[in-house]
XYZ file of N, CA, C and O in Angstrom:
408
model
N 0.815 -1.192 0.000
C 0.000 0.000 0.000
C 0.863 1.263 0.000
O 0.516 2.239 -0.634
N 1.996 1.219 0.731
C 2.891 2.389 0.778
C 3.464 2.716 -0.595
O 3.843 3.840 -0.847
N 3.539 1.708 -1.464
C 4.061 1.909 -2.813
C 2.983 2.364 -3.786
O 3.235 2.450 -4.975
N 1.783 2.642 -3.277
C 0.668 3.121 -4.086
C 0.208 2.082 -5.105
O -0.218 2.414 -6.203
N 0.304 0.818 -4.743
C -0.128 -0.258 -5.631
C -1.651 -0.352 -5.676
O -2.326 -0.159 -4.674
N -2.153 -0.672 -6.837
C -3.566 -1.017 -6.971
C -3.642 -2.541 -6.951
O -2.761 -3.215 -7.477
N -4.658 -3.076 -6.311
C -4.739 -4.530 -6.193
C -6.187 -4.981 -6.226
O -7.087 -4.243 -5.856
N -6.359 -6.226 -6.654
C -7.712 -6.772 -6.736
C -7.763 -8.104 -6.001
O -8.067 -8.150 -4.836
N -7.432 -9.202 -6.698
C -7.553 -10.523 -6.081
C -6.482 -10.736 -5.023
O -5.297 -10.604 -5.280
N -6.912 -11.018 -3.816
C -6.014 -11.338 -2.704
C -6.800 -12.282 -1.791
O -7.759 -11.878 -1.136
N -6.416 -13.540 -1.766
C -7.172 -14.535 -1.002
C -6.889 -14.361 0.491
O -5.825 -14.707 0.988
N -7.865 -13.736 1.198
C -7.711 -13.479 2.630
C -9.078 -13.313 3.273
O -10.073 -13.080 2.599
N -9.083 -13.422 4.602
C -10.299 -13.184 5.374
C -10.445 -11.696 5.679
O -9.449 -10.960 5.689
N -11.663 -11.288 5.977
C -11.892 -9.957 6.516
C -11.205 -9.921 7.877
O -11.298 -10.884 8.647
N -10.518 -8.841 8.179
C -9.772 -8.732 9.439
C -10.645 -9.115 10.631
O -11.791 -8.691 10.738
N -10.087 -9.947 11.509
C -10.710 -10.390 12.766
C -11.962 -11.238 12.552
O -12.808 -11.331 13.424
N -12.113 -11.865 11.379
C -13.254 -12.750 11.132
C -12.773 -14.007 10.415
O -11.619 -14.110 10.017
N -13.693 -14.940 10.238
C -13.426 -16.134 9.446
C -14.081 -16.042 8.065
O -14.150 -17.030 7.344
N -14.572 -14.859 7.723
C -15.260 -14.650 6.451
C -14.285 -14.189 5.378
O -13.435 -13.335 5.631
N -14.439 -14.753 4.178
C -13.600 -14.320 3.068
C -13.931 -12.881 2.689
O -15.096 -12.491 2.667
N -12.900 -12.108 2.390
C -13.115 -10.735 1.945
C -13.620 -10.738 0.504
O -13.493 -11.739 -0.208
N -14.149 -9.618 0.078
C -14.567 -9.502 -1.321
C -13.351 -9.555 -2.242
O -13.465 -9.973 -3.382
N -12.184 -9.160 -1.748
C -10.956 -9.295 -2.541
C -10.655 -10.772 -2.799
O -10.201 -11.135 -3.877
N -10.925 -11.620 -1.830
C -10.655 -13.056 -1.970
C -11.563 -13.701 -3.006
O -11.236 -14.741 -3.563
N -12.694 -13.068 -3.229
C -13.645 -13.599 -4.204
C -13.615 -12.839 -5.524
O -14.455 -13.038 -6.391
N -12.639 -11.923 -5.681
C -12.507 -11.165 -6.923
C -13.594 -10.133 -7.132
O -13.880 -9.756 -8.265
N -14.210 -9.658 -6.052
C -15.319 -8.713 -6.149
C -14.966 -7.306 -5.682
O -15.840 -6.451 -5.535
N -13.658 -7.063 -5.418
C -13.238 -5.752 -4.929
C -11.876 -5.391 -5.503
O -11.089 -6.266 -5.863
N -11.632 -4.086 -5.558
C -10.355 -3.574 -6.043
C -9.985 -2.338 -5.236
O -10.858 -1.570 -4.823
N -8.694 -2.175 -4.980
C -8.165 -0.985 -4.319
C -7.328 -0.221 -5.336
O -6.475 -0.806 -6.005
N -7.550 1.095 -5.428
C -6.914 1.949 -6.417
C -6.086 3.041 -5.723
O -6.590 3.729 -4.829
N -4.830 3.206 -6.163
C -3.957 4.271 -5.642
C -4.033 4.371 -4.120
O -4.449 5.381 -3.553
N -3.583 3.323 -3.473
C -3.769 3.162 -2.029
C -3.093 4.233 -1.184
O -3.609 4.577 -0.128
N -1.956 4.754 -1.616
C -1.281 5.791 -0.832
C -2.105 7.071 -0.788
O -2.288 7.672 0.271
N -2.616 7.485 -1.939
C -3.344 8.751 -2.043
C -4.803 8.638 -1.616
O -5.485 9.660 -1.500
N -5.263 7.432 -1.387
C -6.656 7.185 -1.018
C -6.702 6.198 0.144
O -7.108 5.055 -0.006
N -6.274 6.633 1.326
C -6.101 5.706 2.450
C -7.406 5.189 3.061
O -8.484 5.715 2.813
N -7.221 4.143 3.862
C -8.283 3.593 4.710
C -8.173 4.334 6.038
O -7.074 4.443 6.604
N -9.290 4.844 6.549
C -9.287 5.619 7.791
C -10.419 5.137 8.689
O -11.573 5.072 8.265
N -10.075 4.811 9.923
C -11.085 4.384 10.888
C -10.752 4.978 12.245
O -9.594 4.964 12.664
N -11.764 5.495 12.942
C -11.581 5.983 14.298
C -11.777 4.808 15.247
O -12.839 4.170 15.249
N -10.740 4.510 16.028
C -10.794 3.394 16.976
C -11.552 3.804 18.230
O -11.830 4.987 18.449
N -11.879 2.839 19.068
C -12.691 3.097 20.262
C -12.036 4.085 21.226
O -12.727 4.780 21.962
N -10.701 4.177 21.201
C -10.014 5.129 22.083
C -9.866 6.510 21.445
O -9.233 7.406 21.998
N -10.454 6.696 20.247
C -10.433 7.987 19.582
C -9.267 8.210 18.625
O -9.237 9.204 17.915
N -8.310 7.289 18.611
C -7.182 7.433 17.688
C -7.592 6.990 16.290
O -8.525 6.213 16.118
N -6.885 7.504 15.312
C -7.156 7.142 13.928
C -6.253 6.002 13.492
O -5.044 6.031 13.738
N -6.851 5.015 12.849
C -6.104 3.970 12.160
C -6.064 4.387 10.703
O -7.103 4.561 10.072
N -4.860 4.583 10.176
C -4.688 5.008 8.789
C -3.820 3.970 8.096
O -2.719 3.658 8.564
N -4.335 3.436 6.987
C -3.572 2.447 6.227
C -3.516 2.866 4.771
O -4.572 3.084 4.173
N -2.334 3.007 4.181
C -1.042 2.898 4.841
C -0.792 4.119 5.728
O -1.344 5.196 5.475
N 0.043 3.954 6.750
C 0.347 5.059 7.669
C 0.937 6.244 6.917
O 0.703 7.402 7.284
N 1.670 5.979 5.849
C 2.268 7.050 5.052
C 1.217 7.814 4.243
O 1.527 8.822 3.625
N -0.019 7.362 4.262
C -1.110 8.045 3.582
C -1.748 9.140 4.412
O -2.683 9.795 3.959
N -1.240 9.366 5.618
C -1.833 10.363 6.514
C -1.990 11.748 5.872
O -3.039 12.385 6.049
N -1.021 12.243 5.101
C -1.220 13.572 4.493
C -2.433 13.623 3.553
O -2.952 14.706 3.289
N -2.895 12.491 3.088
C -3.994 12.447 2.128
C -5.353 12.176 2.785
O -6.349 11.981 2.090
N -5.376 12.184 4.114
C -6.644 11.997 4.833
C -7.524 13.235 4.736
O -8.744 13.128 4.816
N -6.919 14.400 4.586
C -7.678 15.637 4.436
C -8.185 15.704 3.005
O -7.458 16.052 2.085
N -9.439 15.357 2.814
C -10.018 15.265 1.473
C -10.521 16.619 0.966
O -11.041 16.708 -0.134
N -10.344 17.683 1.751
C -10.813 18.997 1.323
C -9.858 19.673 0.340
O -10.243 20.607 -0.349
N -8.622 19.216 0.281
C -7.695 19.836 -0.669
C -7.512 18.954 -1.897
O -7.747 17.760 -1.853
N -7.087 19.589 -2.978
C -6.960 18.904 -4.264
C -5.527 18.409 -4.434
O -4.580 19.144 -4.151
N -5.379 17.168 -4.857
C -4.066 16.592 -5.135
C -4.226 15.505 -6.182
O -5.317 14.961 -6.356
N -3.150 15.211 -6.918
C -3.245 14.181 -7.968
C -3.642 12.824 -7.392
O -3.264 12.494 -6.262
N -4.396 12.078 -8.141
C -4.794 10.696 -7.843
C -5.842 10.573 -6.750
O -6.162 9.476 -6.319
N -6.400 11.693 -6.292
C -7.448 11.647 -5.265
C -8.744 11.165 -5.903
O -9.192 11.697 -6.916
N -9.340 10.149 -5.289
C -10.650 9.675 -5.731
C -11.710 10.396 -4.911
O -11.679 10.380 -3.676
N -12.637 11.038 -5.607
C -13.798 11.648 -4.979
C -14.968 11.532 -5.968
O -14.825 10.906 -7.012
N -16.087 12.140 -5.639
C -17.270 11.998 -6.485
C -17.109 12.617 -7.875
O -17.872 12.289 -8.777
N -16.157 13.498 -8.041
C -15.931 14.136 -9.338
C -14.886 13.411 -10.179
O -14.658 13.785 -11.332
N -14.246 12.406 -9.628
C -13.149 11.708 -10.297
C -13.689 10.692 -11.312
O -14.703 10.027 -11.062
N -13.008 10.568 -12.440
C -13.418 9.612 -13.468
C -13.424 8.184 -12.930
O -14.326 7.397 -13.248
N -12.451 7.840 -12.094
C -12.402 6.490 -11.503
C -13.695 6.200 -10.739
O -14.316 5.156 -10.925
N -14.117 7.130 -9.896
C -15.365 6.968 -9.145
C -16.545 6.790 -10.093
O -17.363 5.886 -9.927
N -16.626 7.658 -11.083
C -17.760 7.622 -11.999
C -17.842 6.301 -12.760
O -18.913 5.706 -12.881
N -16.714 5.821 -13.258
C -16.719 4.579 -14.039
C -17.064 3.368 -13.179
O -17.867 2.521 -13.587
N -16.476 3.274 -11.995
C -16.758 2.115 -11.140
C -18.195 2.118 -10.637
O -18.858 1.083 -10.637
N -18.695 3.265 -10.205
C -20.067 3.276 -9.683
C -21.087 3.064 -10.800
O -22.114 2.424 -10.576
N -20.809 3.567 -12.001
C -21.701 3.302 -13.134
C -21.731 1.816 -13.479
O -22.732 1.312 -13.999
N -20.647 1.103 -13.171
C -20.576 -0.337 -13.437
C -21.136 -1.173 -12.281
O -21.052 -2.399 -12.303
N -21.701 -0.514 -11.261
C -22.358 -1.245 -10.177
C -21.525 -1.459 -8.934
O -21.901 -2.233 -8.056
N -20.404 -0.759 -8.808
C -19.552 -0.891 -7.626
C -19.972 0.114 -6.556
O -20.470 1.194 -6.854
N -19.735 -0.260 -5.302
C -19.921 0.605 -4.146
C -18.546 1.172 -3.804
O -17.538 0.474 -3.913
N -18.469 2.426 -3.365
C -17.203 3.066 -3.031
C -17.044 3.214 -1.525
O -17.935 3.706 -0.838
N -15.905 2.780 -1.010
C -15.616 2.866 0.424
C -15.524 4.282 0.954
O -15.604 4.501 2.160
N -15.365 5.276 0.084
C -15.347 6.667 0.512
C -16.711 7.165 0.941
O -16.813 8.194 1.609
N -17.761 6.423 0.613
C -19.124 6.793 1.018
C -19.562 6.105 2.311
O -20.656 6.377 2.804
N -18.735 5.204 2.827
C -19.113 4.495 4.050
C -19.136 5.460 5.223
O -18.385 6.440 5.267
N -19.967 5.178 6.230
C -20.109 6.097 7.360
C -19.287 5.711 8.590
O -18.829 6.582 9.310
N -19.065 4.430 8.846
C -18.346 4.033 10.065
C -16.836 3.971 9.868
O -16.094 3.798 10.834
N -16.392 4.123 8.634
C -14.980 4.198 8.283
C -14.922 4.711 6.858
O -15.941 4.733 6.163
N -13.757 5.135 6.432
C -13.575 5.581 5.051
C -12.486 4.724 4.425
O -11.407 4.562 4.988
N -12.797 4.168 3.283
C -11.843 3.353 2.539
C -11.797 3.929 1.123
O -12.380 3.391 0.191
N -11.121 5.074 1.007
C -11.153 5.854 -0.229
C -10.587 5.115 -1.430
O -10.902 5.438 -2.558
N -9.769 4.113 -1.207
C -9.160 3.336 -2.292
C -10.055 2.221 -2.797
O -9.800 1.660 -3.856
N -11.099 1.884 -2.078
C -11.825 0.614 -2.233
C -13.119 0.746 -3.038
O -13.964 1.588 -2.756
N -13.260 -0.141 -4.009
C -14.507 -0.327 -4.753
C -14.877 -1.802 -4.675
O -14.009 -2.664 -4.779
N -16.154 -2.085 -4.466
C -16.600 -3.479 -4.411
C -17.943 -3.629 -5.088
O -18.756 -2.705 -5.117
N -18.153 -4.817 -5.632
C -19.431 -5.146 -6.249
C -20.481 -5.271 -5.158
O -20.245 -5.909 -4.127
N -21.630 -4.678 -5.390
C -22.739 -4.789 -4.453
C -23.444 -6.113 -4.734
O -23.862 -6.365 -5.849
N -23.549 -6.943 -3.699
C -24.193 -8.255 -3.889
C -25.645 -8.200 -3.463
O -26.026 -7.509 -2.568
């Protein structure tokens, strides 16, 4: 993720579960992971940012190359094809993540 790799198929479970992730089933893709980090507020109030080097890109109010948002062509193409975007999730933000809605 620190190398800004995009990835799709990765056979693994959802963290802390025995359930296969959508990546394991070929139903999800992560795009430009450094510039579009995963962000979650933990129970103690601290932020979990993955990759950690993506912290400067957590502020989505400023414009920078490779940022996925609602105006980005990447967002438009994936959502038009029936994918859900992790940047729209409410309990965490996964700006790099697109998955097929089942």
